[in-house]
Tab-separated table of N, CA and C in Angstrom:
chain	number	residue	atom	x	y	z
A	1	UNK	N	15.730	47.733	39.943
A	1	UNK	CA	14.704	47.290	38.907
A	1	UNK	C	15.026	47.879	37.661
A	2	UNK	N	15.089	47.062	36.704
A	2	UNK	CA	15.373	47.267	35.159
A	2	UNK	C	14.282	48.256	34.595
A	3	UNK	N	14.777	49.433	33.875
A	3	UNK	CA	13.817	50.246	33.363
A	3	UNK	C	13.022	49.401	32.212
A	4	UNK	N	11.863	49.772	32.096
A	4	UNK	CA	10.940	49.006	30.936
A	4	UNK	C	11.180	49.641	29.642
A	5	UNK	N	11.509	48.772	28.553
A	5	UNK	CA	11.791	49.268	27.281
A	5	UNK	C	10.343	49.415	26.674
A	6	UNK	N	10.179	50.575	26.169
A	6	UNK	CA	8.838	50.804	25.596
A	6	UNK	C	8.737	50.086	23.988
A	7	UNK	N	7.767	49.550	23.737
A	7	UNK	CA	7.566	48.914	22.424
A	7	UNK	C	6.820	50.073	21.468
A	8	UNK	N	7.007	49.951	20.246
A	8	UNK	CA	6.417	50.980	19.327
A	8	UNK	C	5.058	51.260	19.673
A	9	UNK	N	4.112	50.248	19.943
A	9	UNK	CA	2.644	50.464	20.354
A	9	UNK	C	2.489	51.347	21.511
A	10	UNK	N	3.435	50.988	22.550
A	10	UNK	CA	3.359	51.763	23.769
A	10	UNK	C	3.580	53.220	23.384
A	11	UNK	N	4.726	53.554	22.719
A	11	UNK	CA	5.098	54.841	22.448
A	11	UNK	C	3.797	55.508	21.793
A	12	UNK	N	3.294	54.948	20.619
A	12	UNK	CA	2.108	55.552	20.047
A	12	UNK	C	1.023	55.816	20.993
A	13	UNK	N	0.507	54.808	21.782
A	13	UNK	CA	-0.443	55.112	22.658
A	13	UNK	C	-0.368	56.433	23.717
A	14	UNK	N	0.923	56.386	24.211
A	14	UNK	CA	1.195	57.347	25.178
A	14	UNK	C	1.229	58.737	24.501
A	15	UNK	N	1.752	58.653	23.211
A	15	UNK	CA	1.818	60.009	22.657
A	15	UNK	C	0.312	60.543	22.170
A	16	UNK	N	-0.439	59.445	21.808
A	16	UNK	CA	-1.759	59.844	21.220
A	16	UNK	C	-2.637	60.179	22.502
A	17	UNK	N	-2.340	59.538	23.666
A	17	UNK	CA	-3.205	59.704	24.799
A	17	UNK	C	-2.797	61.314	25.423
A	18	UNK	N	-1.659	61.530	25.339
A	18	UNK	CA	-1.106	62.911	25.885
A	18	UNK	C	-1.424	63.986	25.179
A	19	UNK	N	-1.616	63.783	23.733
A	19	UNK	CA	-2.036	64.940	22.789
A	19	UNK	C	-3.562	64.664	22.375
A	20	UNK	N	-4.290	63.601	23.053
A	20	UNK	CA	-5.678	63.430	22.789
A	20	UNK	C	-5.789	63.182	20.978
A	21	UNK	N	-5.041	62.659	20.528
A	21	UNK	CA	-4.935	62.248	19.051
A	21	UNK	C	-4.739	63.366	17.916
A	22	UNK	N	-4.384	64.636	18.271
A	22	UNK	CA	-4.276	65.571	17.250
A	22	UNK	C	-3.082	65.219	16.439
A	23	UNK	N	-2.041	64.759	17.180
A	23	UNK	CA	-0.768	64.294	16.488
A	23	UNK	C	-1.046	63.156	15.542
A	24	UNK	N	-1.826	62.149	15.842
A	24	UNK	CA	-2.050	61.124	14.940
A	24	UNK	C	-2.912	61.723	13.540
A	25	UNK	N	-3.832	62.515	14.039
A	25	UNK	CA	-4.550	62.843	12.971
A	25	UNK	C	-3.807	63.858	11.930
A	26	UNK	N	-2.984	64.811	12.511
A	26	UNK	CA	-2.209	65.496	11.717
A	26	UNK	C	-1.341	64.572	10.813
A	27	UNK	N	-0.625	63.507	11.489
A	27	UNK	CA	0.227	62.659	10.733
A	27	UNK	C	-0.688	61.888	9.650
A	28	UNK	N	-1.787	61.459	9.909
A	28	UNK	CA	-2.651	60.817	8.962
A	28	UNK	C	-2.905	61.632	7.771
A	29	UNK	N	-3.252	63.105	7.921
A	29	UNK	CA	-3.666	63.883	7.069
A	29	UNK	C	-2.413	64.252	6.116
A	30	UNK	N	-1.300	64.323	6.644
A	30	UNK	CA	-0.039	64.488	5.825
A	30	UNK	C	0.315	63.260	5.051
A	31	UNK	N	-0.071	62.068	5.621
A	31	UNK	CA	0.304	60.898	4.840
A	31	UNK	C	-0.670	60.534	3.667
A	32	UNK	N	-1.988	60.814	4.043
A	32	UNK	CA	-3.122	60.695	3.257
A	32	UNK	C	-3.279	61.478	1.724
A	33	UNK	N	-2.277	61.179	0.892
A	33	UNK	CA	-2.346	61.968	-0.347
A	33	UNK	C	-2.913	61.250	-1.518
A	34	UNK	N	-3.341	61.600	-2.551
A	34	UNK	CA	-3.630	60.905	-3.764
A	34	UNK	C	-5.366	60.622	-3.503
A	35	UNK	N	-5.723	59.625	-4.194
A	35	UNK	CA	-7.249	59.456	-4.274
A	35	UNK	C	-7.794	59.090	-3.047
A	36	UNK	N	-7.204	58.952	-1.927
A	36	UNK	CA	-7.812	58.651	-0.794
A	36	UNK	C	-7.607	59.571	0.395
A	37	UNK	N	-8.164	60.191	1.192
A	37	UNK	CA	-7.857	61.169	1.965
A	37	UNK	C	-7.405	60.512	3.512
A	38	UNK	N	-6.991	61.115	4.202
A	38	UNK	CA	-6.616	60.877	5.740
A	38	UNK	C	-7.674	60.042	6.400
A	39	UNK	N	-8.765	60.736	6.370
A	39	UNK	CA	-10.066	60.106	7.051
A	39	UNK	C	-10.702	59.127	6.327
A	40	UNK	N	-10.042	58.469	5.175
A	40	UNK	CA	-10.728	57.451	4.358
A	40	UNK	C	-11.831	57.562	3.599
A	41	UNK	N	-11.971	58.952	3.301
A	41	UNK	CA	-13.121	59.200	2.283
A	41	UNK	C	-12.696	59.018	1.006
A	42	UNK	N	-13.254	58.237	0.074
A	42	UNK	CA	-12.732	58.008	-1.242
A	42	UNK	C	-13.174	58.979	-2.108
A	43	UNK	N	-12.292	59.718	-2.936
A	43	UNK	CA	-12.605	60.852	-4.007
A	43	UNK	C	-13.289	60.132	-5.092
A	44	UNK	N	-14.433	60.470	-5.448
A	44	UNK	CA	-15.033	59.773	-6.683
A	44	UNK	C	-14.162	60.368	-8.019
A	45	UNK	N	-14.314	59.128	-8.920
A	45	UNK	CA	-13.814	59.455	-10.290
A	45	UNK	C	-12.200	59.448	-10.261
A	46	UNK	N	-11.787	58.753	-9.239
A	46	UNK	CA	-10.211	58.568	-9.326
A	46	UNK	C	-9.996	57.000	-9.320
A	47	UNK	N	-8.850	56.680	-9.862
A	47	UNK	CA	-8.459	55.486	-10.086
A	47	UNK	C	-8.027	54.782	-8.610
A	48	UNK	N	-7.860	53.423	-8.736
A	48	UNK	CA	-7.651	52.737	-7.266
A	48	UNK	C	-6.277	53.295	-6.944
A	49	UNK	N	-6.039	53.336	-5.501
A	49	UNK	CA	-4.668	53.852	-5.253
A	49	UNK	C	-3.617	53.010	-5.351
A	50	UNK	N	-2.470	53.707	-5.925
A	50	UNK	CA	-1.191	52.735	-5.779
A	50	UNK	C	-0.403	52.722	-4.624
A	51	UNK	N	0.610	51.928	-4.580
A	51	UNK	CA	1.340	51.840	-3.191
A	51	UNK	C	1.939	53.263	-2.806
A	52	UNK	N	2.249	54.086	-3.685
A	52	UNK	CA	2.622	55.489	-3.265
A	52	UNK	C	1.573	56.370	-2.782
A	53	UNK	N	0.206	55.899	-3.062
A	53	UNK	CA	-0.838	56.933	-2.349
A	53	UNK	C	-1.245	56.220	-1.014
A	54	UNK	N	-0.600	55.135	-0.425
A	54	UNK	CA	-1.101	54.544	0.704
A	54	UNK	C	-0.452	55.258	1.977
A	55	UNK	N	-1.377	55.461	3.070
A	55	UNK	CA	-0.788	55.837	4.380
A	55	UNK	C	0.028	54.608	5.087
A	56	UNK	N	0.667	55.106	5.990
A	56	UNK	CA	1.304	54.325	7.002
A	56	UNK	C	0.351	54.085	8.101
A	57	UNK	N	-0.012	55.276	8.758
A	57	UNK	CA	-0.850	55.154	9.759
A	57	UNK	C	-2.301	55.873	9.497
A	58	UNK	N	-3.312	55.159	9.008
A	58	UNK	CA	-4.447	55.661	8.651
A	58	UNK	C	-5.476	55.830	9.613
A	59	UNK	N	-6.130	57.015	9.899
A	59	UNK	CA	-7.184	57.117	10.874
A	59	UNK	C	-8.485	57.435	10.391
A	60	UNK	N	-9.513	56.503	10.803
A	60	UNK	CA	-10.808	56.824	9.945
A	60	UNK	C	-11.859	57.109	11.178
A	61	UNK	N	-12.924	57.608	10.826
A	61	UNK	CA	-13.994	57.980	11.862
A	61	UNK	C	-15.166	57.617	11.030
A	62	UNK	N	-16.381	57.832	11.579
A	62	UNK	CA	-17.731	57.605	11.316
A	62	UNK	C	-17.951	58.137	9.964
A	63	UNK	N	-17.302	59.394	9.398
A	63	UNK	CA	-17.244	59.603	7.924
A	63	UNK	C	-16.842	58.846	7.051
A	64	UNK	N	-16.003	57.753	7.360
A	64	UNK	CA	-15.467	56.889	6.349
A	64	UNK	C	-16.264	55.664	6.196
A	65	UNK	N	-17.344	55.685	6.833
A	65	UNK	CA	-18.389	54.418	6.676
A	65	UNK	C	-18.653	54.294	5.293
A	66	UNK	N	-18.334	52.924	4.771
A	66	UNK	CA	-18.653	52.556	3.602
A	66	UNK	C	-17.568	52.797	2.505
A	67	UNK	N	-16.391	53.435	2.868
A	67	UNK	CA	-15.439	53.840	2.017
A	67	UNK	C	-14.240	52.720	1.875
A	68	UNK	N	-13.304	53.001	1.101
A	68	UNK	CA	-12.145	52.062	0.985
A	68	UNK	C	-10.938	52.942	1.216
A	69	UNK	N	-9.910	52.571	2.055
A	69	UNK	CA	-8.641	53.166	2.363
A	69	UNK	C	-7.656	52.301	2.003
A	70	UNK	N	-6.262	52.958	1.859
A	70	UNK	CA	-5.240	52.256	1.450
A	70	UNK	C	-4.197	52.397	2.515
A	71	UNK	N	-3.728	51.251	2.886
A	71	UNK	CA	-2.744	51.279	4.183
A	71	UNK	C	-1.541	50.444	3.677
A	72	UNK	N	-0.256	51.006	3.798
A	72	UNK	CA	1.103	50.398	3.580
A	72	UNK	C	1.175	49.211	4.404
A	73	UNK	N	1.725	48.119	3.920
A	73	UNK	CA	1.951	46.774	4.493
A	73	UNK	C	3.024	47.332	5.738
A	74	UNK	N	2.677	46.965	7.023
A	74	UNK	CA	3.395	47.383	8.214
A	74	UNK	C	2.970	48.335	8.780
A	75	UNK	N	2.005	49.150	8.197
A	75	UNK	CA	1.242	50.295	8.975
A	75	UNK	C	0.163	49.765	9.642
A	76	UNK	N	-0.693	50.716	10.046
A	76	UNK	CA	-1.699	50.409	10.838
A	76	UNK	C	-3.058	51.083	10.235
A	77	UNK	N	-4.226	50.580	10.525
A	77	UNK	CA	-5.496	51.215	10.283
A	77	UNK	C	-6.156	51.534	11.515
A	78	UNK	N	-6.500	52.745	11.894
A	78	UNK	CA	-7.055	53.271	13.306
A	78	UNK	C	-8.379	53.701	13.037
A	79	UNK	N	-9.333	53.010	13.632
A	79	UNK	CA	-10.724	53.315	13.627
A	79	UNK	C	-11.192	53.962	14.933
A	80	UNK	N	-11.663	55.188	14.698
A	80	UNK	CA	-12.053	56.076	15.931
A	80	UNK	C	-13.603	56.294	15.862
A	81	UNK	N	-14.523	55.901	16.726
A	81	UNK	CA	-15.920	56.204	16.571
A	81	UNK	C	-16.414	56.807	18.057
A	82	UNK	N	-17.322	57.582	17.851
A	82	UNK	CA	-18.135	58.123	18.822
A	82	UNK	C	-18.936	57.092	19.884
A	83	UNK	N	-18.889	57.007	20.984
A	83	UNK	CA	-19.549	56.210	21.697
A	83	UNK	C	-20.833	56.725	22.441
A	84	UNK	N	-21.137	58.045	22.089
A	84	UNK	CA	-22.050	58.985	22.994
A	84	UNK	C	-23.546	58.376	22.544
A	85	UNK	N	-23.627	57.673	21.384
A	85	UNK	CA	-24.961	57.229	20.805
A	85	UNK	C	-25.232	55.838	21.368
A	86	UNK	N	-24.296	55.075	22.142
A	86	UNK	CA	-24.410	53.651	22.558
A	86	UNK	C	-23.254	53.009	22.172
A	87	UNK	N	-23.251	51.668	22.648
A	87	UNK	CA	-21.833	51.033	22.434
A	87	UNK	C	-21.842	50.217	21.136
A	88	UNK	N	-20.448	50.030	20.780
A	88	UNK	CA	-20.284	49.360	19.528
A	88	UNK	C	-19.827	48.107	19.786
A	89	UNK	N	-20.202	47.087	18.838
A	89	UNK	CA	-19.974	45.743	19.031
A	89	UNK	C	-18.387	45.657	18.841
A	90	UNK	N	-17.929	44.351	19.106
A	90	UNK	CA	-16.362	44.215	19.032
A	90	UNK	C	-16.199	44.307	17.372
A	91	UNK	N	-15.029	44.784	17.000
A	91	UNK	CA	-14.904	44.630	15.685
A	91	UNK	C	-14.705	43.341	14.890
A	92	UNK	N	-15.146	43.284	13.787
A	92	UNK	CA	-14.964	41.969	12.879
A	92	UNK	C	-14.251	42.273	11.698
A	93	UNK	N	-13.246	41.405	11.614
A	93	UNK	CA	-12.251	41.764	10.245
A	93	UNK	C	-12.548	40.517	9.384
A	94	UNK	N	-12.814	40.786	8.267
A	94	UNK	CA	-12.935	39.950	6.920
A	94	UNK	C	-11.918	40.077	6.065
A	95	UNK	N	-11.118	39.218	5.692
A	95	UNK	CA	-9.985	39.197	4.760
A	95	UNK	C	-8.580	39.048	5.500
A	96	UNK	N	-7.791	38.952	4.766
A	96	UNK	CA	-6.259	38.540	5.094
A	96	UNK	C	-5.333	39.817	5.225
A	97	UNK	N	-5.843	41.062	4.730
A	97	UNK	CA	-4.847	42.074	4.828
A	97	UNK	C	-4.499	42.831	6.231
A	98	UNK	N	-5.575	42.654	7.121
A	98	UNK	CA	-5.495	43.347	8.515
A	98	UNK	C	-5.481	42.051	9.574
A	99	UNK	N	-4.715	42.510	10.521
A	99	UNK	CA	-4.466	41.680	11.559
A	99	UNK	C	-5.804	41.943	12.657
A	100	UNK	N	-5.590	41.374	13.847
A	100	UNK	CA	-6.680	41.368	14.855
A	100	UNK	C	-6.611	42.883	15.456
A	101	UNK	N	-7.919	43.125	15.837
A	101	UNK	CA	-8.090	44.461	16.516
A	101	UNK	C	-7.489	44.405	17.846
A	102	UNK	N	-6.838	45.815	18.080
A	102	UNK	CA	-6.358	46.002	19.417
A	102	UNK	C	-7.053	47.239	19.902
A	103	UNK	N	-7.626	47.099	20.995
A	103	UNK	CA	-8.396	48.346	21.643
A	103	UNK	C	-7.282	49.333	21.910
A	104	UNK	N	-7.633	50.579	21.775
A	104	UNK	CA	-6.661	51.712	21.984
A	104	UNK	C	-7.252	52.681	23.120
A	105	UNK	N	-6.375	53.277	23.880
A	105	UNK	CA	-7.078	54.297	24.691
A	105	UNK	C	-7.397	55.577	23.847
A	106	UNK	N	-8.635	56.074	24.312
A	106	UNK	CA	-9.160	57.051	23.479
A	106	UNK	C	-9.777	58.158	24.517
A	107	UNK	N	-9.909	59.445	23.906
A	107	UNK	CA	-10.667	60.560	24.719
A	107	UNK	C	-12.030	60.127	25.068
A	108	UNK	N	-12.511	60.726	26.265
A	108	UNK	CA	-13.981	60.476	26.667
A	108	UNK	C	-14.795	60.541	25.541
A	109	UNK	N	-15.800	59.673	25.285
A	109	UNK	CA	-16.822	59.721	24.316
A	109	UNK	C	-16.530	58.982	23.074
A	110	UNK	N	-15.204	58.546	23.124
A	110	UNK	CA	-14.809	57.900	21.838
A	110	UNK	C	-14.235	56.442	22.218
A	111	UNK	N	-14.364	55.640	21.306
A	111	UNK	CA	-13.780	54.296	21.247
A	111	UNK	C	-13.004	54.096	19.931
A	112	UNK	N	-11.812	53.240	20.040
A	112	UNK	CA	-10.988	53.003	18.981
A	112	UNK	C	-10.372	51.828	19.049
A	113	UNK	N	-9.804	51.214	17.855
A	113	UNK	CA	-9.006	50.144	17.624
A	113	UNK	C	-8.169	50.387	16.690
A	114	UNK	N	-6.903	49.553	16.923
A	114	UNK	CA	-5.908	49.600	15.687
A	114	UNK	C	-5.959	48.041	15.115
A	115	UNK	N	-5.571	48.183	13.686
A	115	UNK	CA	-5.589	46.873	13.042
A	115	UNK	C	-4.252	47.013	12.081
A	116	UNK	N	-3.357	46.014	12.458
A	116	UNK	CA	-2.083	46.329	11.924
A	116	UNK	C	-2.248	45.658	10.387
A	117	UNK	N	-1.470	46.244	9.286
A	117	UNK	CA	-1.632	45.743	8.037
A	117	UNK	C	-0.653	44.640	7.778
A	118	UNK	N	-1.104	43.570	7.612
A	118	UNK	CA	-0.130	42.342	8.001
A	118	UNK	C	0.174	41.699	6.574
A	119	UNK	N	-0.568	41.877	5.652
A	119	UNK	CA	-0.519	41.216	4.390
A	119	UNK	C	-1.212	41.939	3.113
A	120	UNK	N	-0.540	41.753	1.914
A	120	UNK	CA	-1.156	42.253	0.865
A	120	UNK	C	-2.332	41.561	0.671
A	121	UNK	N	-3.334	42.427	0.128
A	121	UNK	CA	-4.699	42.136	-0.255
A	121	UNK	C	-5.786	43.051	0.328
A	122	UNK	N	-6.929	42.528	0.558
A	122	UNK	CA	-8.017	43.332	0.968
A	122	UNK	C	-8.617	42.994	2.418
A	123	UNK	N	-9.360	43.814	3.056
A	123	UNK	CA	-10.044	43.335	4.163
A	123	UNK	C	-11.093	44.312	4.633
A	124	UNK	N	-12.009	43.921	5.331
A	124	UNK	CA	-13.076	44.777	5.675
A	124	UNK	C	-13.170	44.723	7.213
A	125	UNK	N	-13.568	46.038	7.938
A	125	UNK	CA	-13.711	46.012	9.297
A	125	UNK	C	-15.242	46.457	9.452
A	126	UNK	N	-15.907	45.616	10.302
A	126	UNK	CA	-17.319	45.872	10.460
A	126	UNK	C	-17.585	46.009	11.889
A	127	UNK	N	-18.543	46.958	12.346
A	127	UNK	CA	-19.044	47.026	13.638
A	127	UNK	C	-20.421	47.536	13.716
A	128	UNK	N	-21.177	47.188	14.808
A	128	UNK	CA	-22.379	47.456	14.726
A	128	UNK	C	-22.842	48.178	16.110
A	129	UNK	N	-23.708	49.206	16.220
A	129	UNK	CA	-24.252	49.811	17.356
A	129	UNK	C	-25.668	49.851	17.323
A	130	UNK	N	-26.194	49.500	18.520
A	130	UNK	CA	-27.522	49.632	18.686
A	130	UNK	C	-27.996	51.156	18.461
A	131	UNK	N	-29.307	51.373	17.804
A	131	UNK	CA	-29.658	52.640	17.561
A	131	UNK	C	-31.064	52.779	18.254
A	132	UNK	N	-30.996	52.482	19.556
A	132	UNK	CA	-32.110	52.459	20.289
A	132	UNK	C	-32.074	53.513	21.628
A	133	UNK	N	-32.365	54.765	21.241
A	133	UNK	CA	-32.547	55.576	22.296
A	133	UNK	C	-33.752	55.145	23.275
A	134	UNK	N	-33.973	55.812	24.263
A	134	UNK	CA	-34.936	55.386	25.186
A	134	UNK	C	-36.386	55.275	24.247
A	135	UNK	N	-37.123	54.096	24.235
A	135	UNK	CA	-38.181	54.063	23.242
A	135	UNK	C	-39.189	55.005	23.404
A	136	UNK	N	-39.795	55.308	22.355
A	136	UNK	CA	-40.735	56.136	22.301
A	136	UNK	C	-42.163	55.515	22.948
A	137	UNK	N	-42.703	56.104	24.010
A	137	UNK	CA	-43.851	55.386	24.759
A	137	UNK	C	-45.021	55.090	23.813
A	138	UNK	N	-45.281	55.819	22.845
A	138	UNK	CA	-46.463	55.352	21.881
A	138	UNK	C	-46.145	54.288	21.061
A	139	UNK	N	-44.757	53.990	20.584
A	139	UNK	CA	-44.566	53.167	19.573
A	139	UNK	C	-43.774	51.837	20.225
A	140	UNK	N	-42.908	52.402	21.189
A	140	UNK	CA	-41.948	51.448	21.940
A	140	UNK	C	-41.032	50.755	21.094
A	141	UNK	N	-40.683	51.336	19.830
A	141	UNK	CA	-39.693	50.635	18.997
A	141	UNK	C	-38.427	51.362	18.920
A	142	UNK	N	-37.489	50.576	18.458
A	142	UNK	CA	-36.098	51.286	18.091
A	142	UNK	C	-35.974	51.499	16.660
A	143	UNK	N	-34.879	52.253	16.200
A	143	UNK	CA	-34.435	52.441	15.070
A	143	UNK	C	-33.686	51.371	14.523
A	144	UNK	N	-33.637	50.993	13.221
A	144	UNK	CA	-32.424	49.803	12.800
A	144	UNK	C	-31.157	49.977	13.394
A	145	UNK	N	-30.319	49.240	13.634
A	145	UNK	CA	-28.991	49.205	14.285
A	145	UNK	C	-28.099	50.170	13.130
A	146	UNK	N	-26.960	50.761	13.667
A	146	UNK	CA	-26.140	51.382	12.850
A	146	UNK	C	-25.029	50.403	12.424
A	147	UNK	N	-24.744	50.163	11.174
A	147	UNK	CA	-23.700	49.473	10.744
A	147	UNK	C	-22.655	50.165	10.203
A	148	UNK	N	-21.304	50.036	10.694
A	148	UNK	CA	-20.104	50.825	10.210
A	148	UNK	C	-19.304	49.643	9.443
A	149	UNK	N	-18.602	49.983	8.509
A	149	UNK	CA	-17.857	49.168	7.586
A	149	UNK	C	-16.954	50.059	6.713
A	150	UNK	N	-15.665	49.731	7.068
A	150	UNK	CA	-14.608	50.327	6.117
A	150	UNK	C	-13.656	49.185	5.440
A	151	UNK	N	-13.390	49.492	4.249
A	151	UNK	CA	-12.630	48.560	3.545
A	151	UNK	C	-11.244	48.878	3.271
A	152	UNK	N	-10.335	47.965	3.401
A	152	UNK	CA	-8.933	48.408	3.323
A	152	UNK	C	-8.156	47.623	2.259
A	153	UNK	N	-7.349	48.347	1.677
A	153	UNK	CA	-6.469	47.705	0.487
A	153	UNK	C	-5.066	47.674	0.930
A	154	UNK	N	-4.371	46.596	1.001
A	154	UNK	CA	-3.034	46.771	1.397
A	154	UNK	C	-2.062	46.238	0.247
A	155	UNK	N	-1.279	47.086	-0.475
A	155	UNK	CA	-0.441	46.566	-1.631
A	155	UNK	C	0.526	45.846	-1.090
C-alpha cells in the first residue's frame, strides 16, 4: 500500500488538532502586526493596512465581530466561534477575495471554518446563531439572533 501524501491543509488540521490550536493562535499573533491585530480587532485611528501589514494565516473569534482584517493572497482566514450558546448557520461569503468555507476540526465547544484568500479585493463572512435559551415561561419569547460578521481585505 502506498503511503498517503499529506496536503498542506491536512498537515495544518493535524497540527491544530494535536495542539488544540495554540500553535495557530501564536502564529497569527506573530503575523498580525500593524494596524490590525491577530484576532482581527481593528485599532482605531490607524490607516488602512498595506500588504506588509497583512497576515498569512489570520485567526478571528467572536471579539472580531464587525471588524476588518487583512489577509495576504494565498493565505487563510480562520473563523473560530463558541458553539456553547447554540448552533451557528453555515457561513455566507460576500465578495470575491475569499473562497468557499471549509469546516475545520476544533476543540469541544467550538466550531471553525477556513476561508482561502483567493483574489485581491474585499469580502465579508457572515453567520447567524439563534439566541433563544429555553423560553421564559412568563413571556415565551427569545432574544434577537446573534449576527457575526467579519470583513477581509486582500491586497
